[in-house]
Short mmCIF file of C-alpha atoms and ligand atoms in Angstrom, two decimals:
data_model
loop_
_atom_site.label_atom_id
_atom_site.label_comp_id
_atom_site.label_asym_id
_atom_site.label_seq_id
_atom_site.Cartn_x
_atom_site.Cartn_y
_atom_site.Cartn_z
CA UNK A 6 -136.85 167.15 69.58
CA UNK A 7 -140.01 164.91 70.74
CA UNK A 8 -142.30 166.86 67.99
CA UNK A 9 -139.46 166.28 65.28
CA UNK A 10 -138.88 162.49 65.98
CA UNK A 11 -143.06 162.27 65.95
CA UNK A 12 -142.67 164.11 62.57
CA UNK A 13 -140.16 161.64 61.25
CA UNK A 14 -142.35 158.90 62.19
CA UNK A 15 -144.93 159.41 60.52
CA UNK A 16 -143.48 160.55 57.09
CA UNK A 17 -141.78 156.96 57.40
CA UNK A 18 -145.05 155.42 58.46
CA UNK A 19 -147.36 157.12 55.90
CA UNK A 20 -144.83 156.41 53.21
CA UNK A 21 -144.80 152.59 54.09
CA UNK A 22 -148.45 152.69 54.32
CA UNK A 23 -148.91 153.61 50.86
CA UNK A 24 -146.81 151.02 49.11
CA UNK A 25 -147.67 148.51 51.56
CA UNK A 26 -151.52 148.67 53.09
CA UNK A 27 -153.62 147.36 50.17
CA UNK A 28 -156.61 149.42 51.42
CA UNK A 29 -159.42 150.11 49.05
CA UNK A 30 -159.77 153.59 47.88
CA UNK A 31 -163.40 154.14 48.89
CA UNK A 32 -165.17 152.00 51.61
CA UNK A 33 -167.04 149.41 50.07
CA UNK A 34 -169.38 147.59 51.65
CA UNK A 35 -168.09 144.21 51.51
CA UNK A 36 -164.09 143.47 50.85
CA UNK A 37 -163.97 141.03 48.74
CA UNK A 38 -160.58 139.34 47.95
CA UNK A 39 -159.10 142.56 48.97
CA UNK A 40 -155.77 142.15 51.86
CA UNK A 41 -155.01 144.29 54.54
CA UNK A 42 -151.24 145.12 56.43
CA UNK A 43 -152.07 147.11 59.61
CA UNK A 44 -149.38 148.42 62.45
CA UNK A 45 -150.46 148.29 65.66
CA UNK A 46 -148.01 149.64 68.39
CA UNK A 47 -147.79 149.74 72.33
CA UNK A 48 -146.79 150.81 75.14
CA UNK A 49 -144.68 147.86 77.00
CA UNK A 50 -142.00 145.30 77.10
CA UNK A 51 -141.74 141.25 75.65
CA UNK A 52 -144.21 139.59 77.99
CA UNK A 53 -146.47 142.12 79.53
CA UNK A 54 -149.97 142.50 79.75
CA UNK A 55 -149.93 144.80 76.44
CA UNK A 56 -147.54 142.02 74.76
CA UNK A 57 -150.09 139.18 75.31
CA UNK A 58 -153.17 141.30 74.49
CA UNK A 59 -151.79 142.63 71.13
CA UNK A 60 -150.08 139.26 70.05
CA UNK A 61 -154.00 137.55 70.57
CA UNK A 62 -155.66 140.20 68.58
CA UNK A 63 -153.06 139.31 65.82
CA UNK A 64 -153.42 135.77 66.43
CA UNK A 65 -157.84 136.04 66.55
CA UNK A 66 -158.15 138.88 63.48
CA UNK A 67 -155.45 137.07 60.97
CA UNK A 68 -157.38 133.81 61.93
CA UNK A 69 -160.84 135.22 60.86
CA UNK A 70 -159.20 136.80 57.56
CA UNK A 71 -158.26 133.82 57.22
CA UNK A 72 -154.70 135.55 56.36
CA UNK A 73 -155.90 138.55 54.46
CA UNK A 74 -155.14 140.90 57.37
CA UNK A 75 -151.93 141.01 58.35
CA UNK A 76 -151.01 142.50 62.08
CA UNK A 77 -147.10 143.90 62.36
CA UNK A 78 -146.85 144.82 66.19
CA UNK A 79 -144.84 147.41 67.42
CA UNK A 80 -144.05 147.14 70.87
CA UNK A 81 -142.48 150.54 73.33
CA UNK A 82 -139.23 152.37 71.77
CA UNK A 83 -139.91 151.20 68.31
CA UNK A 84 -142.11 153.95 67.45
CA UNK A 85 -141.29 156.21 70.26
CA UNK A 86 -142.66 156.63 73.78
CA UNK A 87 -146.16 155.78 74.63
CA UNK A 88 -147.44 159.38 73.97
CA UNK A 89 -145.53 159.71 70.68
CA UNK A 90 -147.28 156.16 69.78
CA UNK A 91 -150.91 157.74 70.24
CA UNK A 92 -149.48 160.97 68.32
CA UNK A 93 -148.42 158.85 65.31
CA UNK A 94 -151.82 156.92 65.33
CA UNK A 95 -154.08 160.60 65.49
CA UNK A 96 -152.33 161.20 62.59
CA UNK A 97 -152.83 158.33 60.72
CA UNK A 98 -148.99 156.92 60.62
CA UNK A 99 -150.65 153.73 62.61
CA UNK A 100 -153.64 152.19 62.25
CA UNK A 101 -154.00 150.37 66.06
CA UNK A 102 -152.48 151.52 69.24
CA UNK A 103 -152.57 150.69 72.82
CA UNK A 104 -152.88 153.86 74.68
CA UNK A 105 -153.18 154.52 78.39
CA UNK A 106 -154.47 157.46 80.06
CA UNK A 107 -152.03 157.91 82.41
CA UNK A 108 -149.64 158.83 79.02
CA UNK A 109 -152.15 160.89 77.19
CA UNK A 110 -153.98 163.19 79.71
CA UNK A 111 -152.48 166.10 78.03
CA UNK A 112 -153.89 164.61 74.91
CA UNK A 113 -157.87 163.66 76.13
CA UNK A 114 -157.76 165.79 79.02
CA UNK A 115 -161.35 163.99 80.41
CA UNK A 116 -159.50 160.58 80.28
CA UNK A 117 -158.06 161.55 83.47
CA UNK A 118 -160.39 160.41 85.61
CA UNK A 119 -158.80 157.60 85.52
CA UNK A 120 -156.52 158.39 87.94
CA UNK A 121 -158.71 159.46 90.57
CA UNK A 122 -157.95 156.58 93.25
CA UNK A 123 -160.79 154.31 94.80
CA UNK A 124 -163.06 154.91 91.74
CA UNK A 125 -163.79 151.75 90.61
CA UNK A 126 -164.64 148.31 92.32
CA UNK A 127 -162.40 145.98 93.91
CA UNK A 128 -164.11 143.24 92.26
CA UNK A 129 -162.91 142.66 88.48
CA UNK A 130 -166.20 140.96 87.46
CA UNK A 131 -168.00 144.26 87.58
CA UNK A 132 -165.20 146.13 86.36
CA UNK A 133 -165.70 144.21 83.18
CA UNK A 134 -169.10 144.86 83.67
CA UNK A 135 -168.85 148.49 83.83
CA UNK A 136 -165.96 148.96 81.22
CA UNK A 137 -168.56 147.16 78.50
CA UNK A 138 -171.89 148.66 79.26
CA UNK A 139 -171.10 152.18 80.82
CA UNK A 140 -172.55 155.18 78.70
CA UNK A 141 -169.79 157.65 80.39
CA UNK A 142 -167.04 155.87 79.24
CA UNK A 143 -168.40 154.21 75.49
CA UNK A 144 -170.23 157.65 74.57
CA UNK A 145 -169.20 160.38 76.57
CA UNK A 146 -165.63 159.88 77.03
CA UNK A 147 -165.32 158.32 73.85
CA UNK A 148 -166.76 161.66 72.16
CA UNK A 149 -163.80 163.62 73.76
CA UNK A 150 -161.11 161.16 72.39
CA UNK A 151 -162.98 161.51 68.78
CA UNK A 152 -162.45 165.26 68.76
CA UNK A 153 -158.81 164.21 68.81
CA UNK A 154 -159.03 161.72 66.78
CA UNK A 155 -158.93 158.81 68.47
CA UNK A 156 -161.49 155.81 68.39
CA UNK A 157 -161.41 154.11 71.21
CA UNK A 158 -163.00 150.13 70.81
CA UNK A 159 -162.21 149.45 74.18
CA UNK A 160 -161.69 150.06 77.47
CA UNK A 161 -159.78 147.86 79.75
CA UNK A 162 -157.30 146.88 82.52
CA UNK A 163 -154.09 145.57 83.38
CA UNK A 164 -154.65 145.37 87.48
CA UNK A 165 -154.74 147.43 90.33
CA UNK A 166 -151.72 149.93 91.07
CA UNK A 167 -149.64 148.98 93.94
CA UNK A 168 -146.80 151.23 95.28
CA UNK A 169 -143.47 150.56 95.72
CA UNK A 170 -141.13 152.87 97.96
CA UNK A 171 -138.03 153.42 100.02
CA UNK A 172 -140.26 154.50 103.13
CA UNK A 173 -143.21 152.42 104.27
CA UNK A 174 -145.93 153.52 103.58
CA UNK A 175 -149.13 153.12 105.60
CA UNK A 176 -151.37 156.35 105.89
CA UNK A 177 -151.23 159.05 103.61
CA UNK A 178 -148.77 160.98 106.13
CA UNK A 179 -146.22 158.29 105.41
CA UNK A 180 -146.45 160.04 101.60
CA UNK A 181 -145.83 163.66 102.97
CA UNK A 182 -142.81 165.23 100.74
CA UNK A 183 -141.60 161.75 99.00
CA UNK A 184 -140.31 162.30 95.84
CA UNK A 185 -142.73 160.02 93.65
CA UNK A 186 -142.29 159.02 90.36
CA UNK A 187 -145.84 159.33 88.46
CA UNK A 188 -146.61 158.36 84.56
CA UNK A 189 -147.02 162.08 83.09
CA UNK A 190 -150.95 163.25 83.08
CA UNK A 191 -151.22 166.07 85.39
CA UNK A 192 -153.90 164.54 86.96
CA UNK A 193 -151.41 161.59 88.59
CA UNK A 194 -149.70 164.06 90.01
CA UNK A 195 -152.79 165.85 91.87
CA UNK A 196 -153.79 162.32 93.36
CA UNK A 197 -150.86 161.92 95.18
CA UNK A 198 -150.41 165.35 96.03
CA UNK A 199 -153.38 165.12 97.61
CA UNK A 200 -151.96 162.79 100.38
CA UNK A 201 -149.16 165.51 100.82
CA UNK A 202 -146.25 162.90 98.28
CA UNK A 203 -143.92 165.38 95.69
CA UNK A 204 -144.93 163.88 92.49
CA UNK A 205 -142.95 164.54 89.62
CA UNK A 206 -143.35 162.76 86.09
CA UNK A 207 -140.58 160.49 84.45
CA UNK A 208 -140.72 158.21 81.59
CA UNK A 209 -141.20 154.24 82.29
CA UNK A 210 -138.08 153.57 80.52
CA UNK A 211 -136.54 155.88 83.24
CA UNK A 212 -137.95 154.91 86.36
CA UNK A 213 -135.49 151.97 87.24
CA UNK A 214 -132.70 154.26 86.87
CA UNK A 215 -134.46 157.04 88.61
CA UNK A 216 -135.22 154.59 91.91
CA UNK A 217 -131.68 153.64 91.74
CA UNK A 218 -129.80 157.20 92.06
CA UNK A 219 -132.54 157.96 94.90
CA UNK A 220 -133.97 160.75 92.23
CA UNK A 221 -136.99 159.69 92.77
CA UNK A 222 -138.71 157.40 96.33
CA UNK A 223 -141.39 155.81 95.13
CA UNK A 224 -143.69 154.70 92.52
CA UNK A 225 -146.89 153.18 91.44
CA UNK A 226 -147.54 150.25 88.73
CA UNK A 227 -149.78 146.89 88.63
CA UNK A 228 -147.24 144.00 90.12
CA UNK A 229 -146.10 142.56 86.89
CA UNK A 230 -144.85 145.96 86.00
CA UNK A 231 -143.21 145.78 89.62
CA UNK A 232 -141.76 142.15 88.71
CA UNK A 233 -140.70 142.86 85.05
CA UNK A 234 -139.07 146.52 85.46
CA UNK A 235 -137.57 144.99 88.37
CA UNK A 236 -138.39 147.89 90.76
CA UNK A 237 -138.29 145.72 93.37
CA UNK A 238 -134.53 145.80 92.95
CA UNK A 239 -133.99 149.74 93.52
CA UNK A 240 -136.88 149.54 96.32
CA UNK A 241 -137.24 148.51 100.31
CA UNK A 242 -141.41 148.43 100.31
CA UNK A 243 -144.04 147.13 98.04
CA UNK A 244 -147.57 148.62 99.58
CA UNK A 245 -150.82 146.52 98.95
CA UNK A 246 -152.84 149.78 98.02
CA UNK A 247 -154.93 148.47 95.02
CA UNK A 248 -155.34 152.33 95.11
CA UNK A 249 -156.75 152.53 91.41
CA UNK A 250 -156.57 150.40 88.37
CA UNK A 251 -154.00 150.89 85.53
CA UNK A 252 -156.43 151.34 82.92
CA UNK A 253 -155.47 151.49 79.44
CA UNK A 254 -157.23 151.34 76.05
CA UNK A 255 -157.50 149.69 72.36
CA UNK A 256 -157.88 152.45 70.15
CA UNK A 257 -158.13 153.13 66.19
CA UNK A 258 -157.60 156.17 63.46
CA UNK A 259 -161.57 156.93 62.72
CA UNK A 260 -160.32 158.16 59.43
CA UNK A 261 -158.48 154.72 58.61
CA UNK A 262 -161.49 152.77 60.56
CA UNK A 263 -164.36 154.53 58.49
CA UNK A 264 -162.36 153.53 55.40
CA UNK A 265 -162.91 149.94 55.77
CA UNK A 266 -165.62 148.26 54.50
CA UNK A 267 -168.33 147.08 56.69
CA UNK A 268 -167.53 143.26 57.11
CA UNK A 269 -163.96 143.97 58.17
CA UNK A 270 -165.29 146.59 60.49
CA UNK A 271 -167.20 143.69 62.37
CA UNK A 272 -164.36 141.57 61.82
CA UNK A 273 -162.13 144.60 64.25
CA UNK A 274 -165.10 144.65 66.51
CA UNK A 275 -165.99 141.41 67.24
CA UNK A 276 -162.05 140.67 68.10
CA UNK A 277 -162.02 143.49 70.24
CA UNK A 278 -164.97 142.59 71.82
CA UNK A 279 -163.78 139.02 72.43
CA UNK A 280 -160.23 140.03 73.72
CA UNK A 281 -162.49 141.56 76.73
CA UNK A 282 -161.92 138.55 79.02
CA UNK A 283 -159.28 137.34 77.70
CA UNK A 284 -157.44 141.08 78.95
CA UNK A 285 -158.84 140.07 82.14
CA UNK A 286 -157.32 136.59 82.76
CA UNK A 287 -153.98 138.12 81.63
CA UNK A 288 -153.44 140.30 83.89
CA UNK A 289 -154.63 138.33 86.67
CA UNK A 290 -152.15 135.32 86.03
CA UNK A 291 -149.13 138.12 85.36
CA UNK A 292 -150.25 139.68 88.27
CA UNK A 293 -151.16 136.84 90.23
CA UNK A 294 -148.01 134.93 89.46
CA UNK A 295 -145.62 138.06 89.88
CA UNK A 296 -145.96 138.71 93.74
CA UNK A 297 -144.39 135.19 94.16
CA UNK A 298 -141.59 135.92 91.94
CA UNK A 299 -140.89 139.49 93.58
CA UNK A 300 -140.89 137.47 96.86
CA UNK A 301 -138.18 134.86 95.97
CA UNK A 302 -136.35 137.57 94.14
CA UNK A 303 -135.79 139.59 96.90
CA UNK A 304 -136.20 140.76 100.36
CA UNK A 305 -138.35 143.59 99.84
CA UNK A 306 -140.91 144.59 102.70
CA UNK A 307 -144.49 143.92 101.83
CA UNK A 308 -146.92 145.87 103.37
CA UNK A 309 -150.83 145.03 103.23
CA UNK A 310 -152.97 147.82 104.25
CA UNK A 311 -155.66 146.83 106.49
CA UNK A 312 -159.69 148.16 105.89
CA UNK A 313 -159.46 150.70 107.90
CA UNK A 314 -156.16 151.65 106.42
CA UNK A 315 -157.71 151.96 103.10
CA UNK A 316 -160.59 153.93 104.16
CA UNK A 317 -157.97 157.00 105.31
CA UNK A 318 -156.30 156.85 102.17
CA UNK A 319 -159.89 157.17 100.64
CA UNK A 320 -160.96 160.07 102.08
CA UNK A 321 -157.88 161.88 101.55
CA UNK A 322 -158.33 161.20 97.83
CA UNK A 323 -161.23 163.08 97.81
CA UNK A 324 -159.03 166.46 97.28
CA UNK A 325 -158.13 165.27 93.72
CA UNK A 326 -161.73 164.38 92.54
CA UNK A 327 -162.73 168.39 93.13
CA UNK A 328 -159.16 169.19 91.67
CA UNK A 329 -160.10 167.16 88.41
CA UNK A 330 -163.28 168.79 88.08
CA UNK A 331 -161.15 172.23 88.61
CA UNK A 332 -158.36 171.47 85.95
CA UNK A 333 -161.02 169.59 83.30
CA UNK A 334 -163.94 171.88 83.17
CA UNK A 335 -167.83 170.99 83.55
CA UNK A 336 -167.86 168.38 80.53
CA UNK A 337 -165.18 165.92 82.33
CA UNK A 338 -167.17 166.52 85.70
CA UNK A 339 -170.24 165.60 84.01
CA UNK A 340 -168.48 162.14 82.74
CA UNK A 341 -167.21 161.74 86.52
CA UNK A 342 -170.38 162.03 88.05
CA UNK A 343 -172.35 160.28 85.06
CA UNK A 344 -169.26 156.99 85.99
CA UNK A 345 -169.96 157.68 89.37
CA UNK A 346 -173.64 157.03 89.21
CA UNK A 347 -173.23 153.77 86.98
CA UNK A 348 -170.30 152.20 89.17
CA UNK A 349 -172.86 152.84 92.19
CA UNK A 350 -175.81 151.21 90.10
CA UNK A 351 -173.58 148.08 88.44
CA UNK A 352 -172.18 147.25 92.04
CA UNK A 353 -175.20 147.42 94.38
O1 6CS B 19 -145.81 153.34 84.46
C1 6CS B 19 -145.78 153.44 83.24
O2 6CS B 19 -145.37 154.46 82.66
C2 6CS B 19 -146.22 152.28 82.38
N1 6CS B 19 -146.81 151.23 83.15
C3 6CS B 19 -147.32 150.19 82.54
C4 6CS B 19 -147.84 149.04 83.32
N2 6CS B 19 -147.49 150.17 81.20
C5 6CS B 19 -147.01 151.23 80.31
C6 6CS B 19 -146.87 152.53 81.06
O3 6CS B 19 -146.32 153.53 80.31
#
């Protein structure tokens, strides 16, 4: 049913892109008075992280085009799910997309790393640091995402993961057998297995429900996915973890990319590239501003793990790092450890 409605998608999407695109034949090397209608879809709600970042990169490109591109935004549902959305965009129904790892590990199997907890640094200047300049990530990983397909301009954030549950939760015992509700790459699954929680995968659109019957205990998100899905709500404790950062990307179709000519290339690039910091700041008012909102919403329990707290959940995380190289074969373990090395260099 999934594979059909991704099917129907893009017959609708191609079709529309034909009358509508105004895309040159063959790639010239400057585009002239030529205009441009591009879809760019993702993953989340009116006023998210996603929903700011994708609104400025219409705002910034139609701006430089001075009005000859033209950026229709299609945000979660429209299009399908988050995994149909990157589907639709390998195939060339979209020409943009948002797309997370934590949706698409079945899709770029390597991009799981990114859910391998305590992996990058608690300090977002040299996150940004790292998500520019690191070779793992901009060659490596981006190779692996190419085979499928996908062209991946950026890399980026939109906070740390927090967990909220209905037991507190304050060593990775306090995890053993909870039924926890994890976005749906395998590899989400191993990291909280590996402090003894039942993960099981449901879609984001589910999860409030899913909290609220008791189907599922607990569940991890940045806090302004906490705030807006209202989790809070169906939940009794909101843990401090900063366990791992939701990391998400800005990707293109190569095919459709390659097609443009070279100035409007740059033009892409250099609004990508200045939508680095600006993803940054987002985030960290939404977040920022969102634990005060859960607070006077509700009377949820908020937990703050100490150091040493941290440090056990840490080492027990260890399991799924060996598990990833296990499931994702010696070309993912060679991007880990190549990340690894570069996080340990850019943070010394
Ligand atoms: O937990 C999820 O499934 C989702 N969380 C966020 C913050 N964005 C989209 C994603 O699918």
């Amino acid at each position: 049913m999934k594979k059909l409605f991704t099917l129907l998608m893009l017959i609708v999407l191609t079709g529309a892109a034909a009358v509508g695109c105004g895309q040159p034949a063959e790639a010239p090397a400057a585009s002239g008075e030529e205009t441009y209608s591009w879809r760019f879809a993702h993953e989340e709600i009116d006023g998210s992280v996603q929903d700011f970042y994708v609104k400025k990169f219409k705002e910034v490109i139609e701006e430089k085009s001075e009005g000859r591109i033209n950026i229709e935004i299609y945000p979660v549902g429209q299009i399908g799910d988050a995994l149909q959305q990157a589907e639709i965009l390998q195939n060339g129904g979209i020409e943009f997309a948002i797309v997370s790892p934590g949706n698409t590990g079945t899709v770029v199997p390597e991009n799981q790393l990114f859910s391998l907890h305590f992996l990058f640094s608690d300090d977002m200047d040299k996150n940004a640091e790292i998500f520019k300049n690191s070779s793992a990530l901009n060659e490596m990983l981006s190779a692996k995402y190419l085979e499928k397909n996908i062209q991946v301009l950026a890399y980026w954030t939109e906070g740390a993961m927090q967990w909220t549950s209905n037991k507190p939760v304050a060593t990775p015992a306090d995890w053993q057998g909870m039924k926890m509700r994890t976005m749906q790459s395998p590899m989400i699954v191993a990291a909280y297995e590996a402090y003894g929680a039942n993960p099981t995968p449901v879609p984001y659109m589910e999860v409030y429900s899913g909290l609220q019957l008791n189907m599922i205990e607990g569940q991890e998100n940045p806090l302004f996915a906490i705030e807006e899905m209202k989790f809070y709500e169906v939940q009794k404790y909101l843990t401090l973890a900063s366990s791992n950062l939701f990391m998400t990307t800005t990707c293109t179709n190569p095919d459709f990319f390659n097609s443009l000519p070279a100035d409007i290339q740059q033009m892409v690039l250099e609004t990508v590239d200045e939508l680095r910091p600006y993803s940054f700041e987002v985030q960290a008012d939404l977040n920022g501003a969102a634990l005060d909102k859960i607070k006077e919403a509700s009377d949820i329990e908020i937990v703050e793990l100490t150091p040493e707290q941290r440090e056990a959940f840490q080492a027990a995380s260890v399991a799924a790092y060996d598990r990833y190289a296990q499931v994702v074969g010696a070309d993912g373990k060679a991007i880990l450890d190549k990340l690894i090395e570069e996080v340990a260099e850019m943070t010394k």
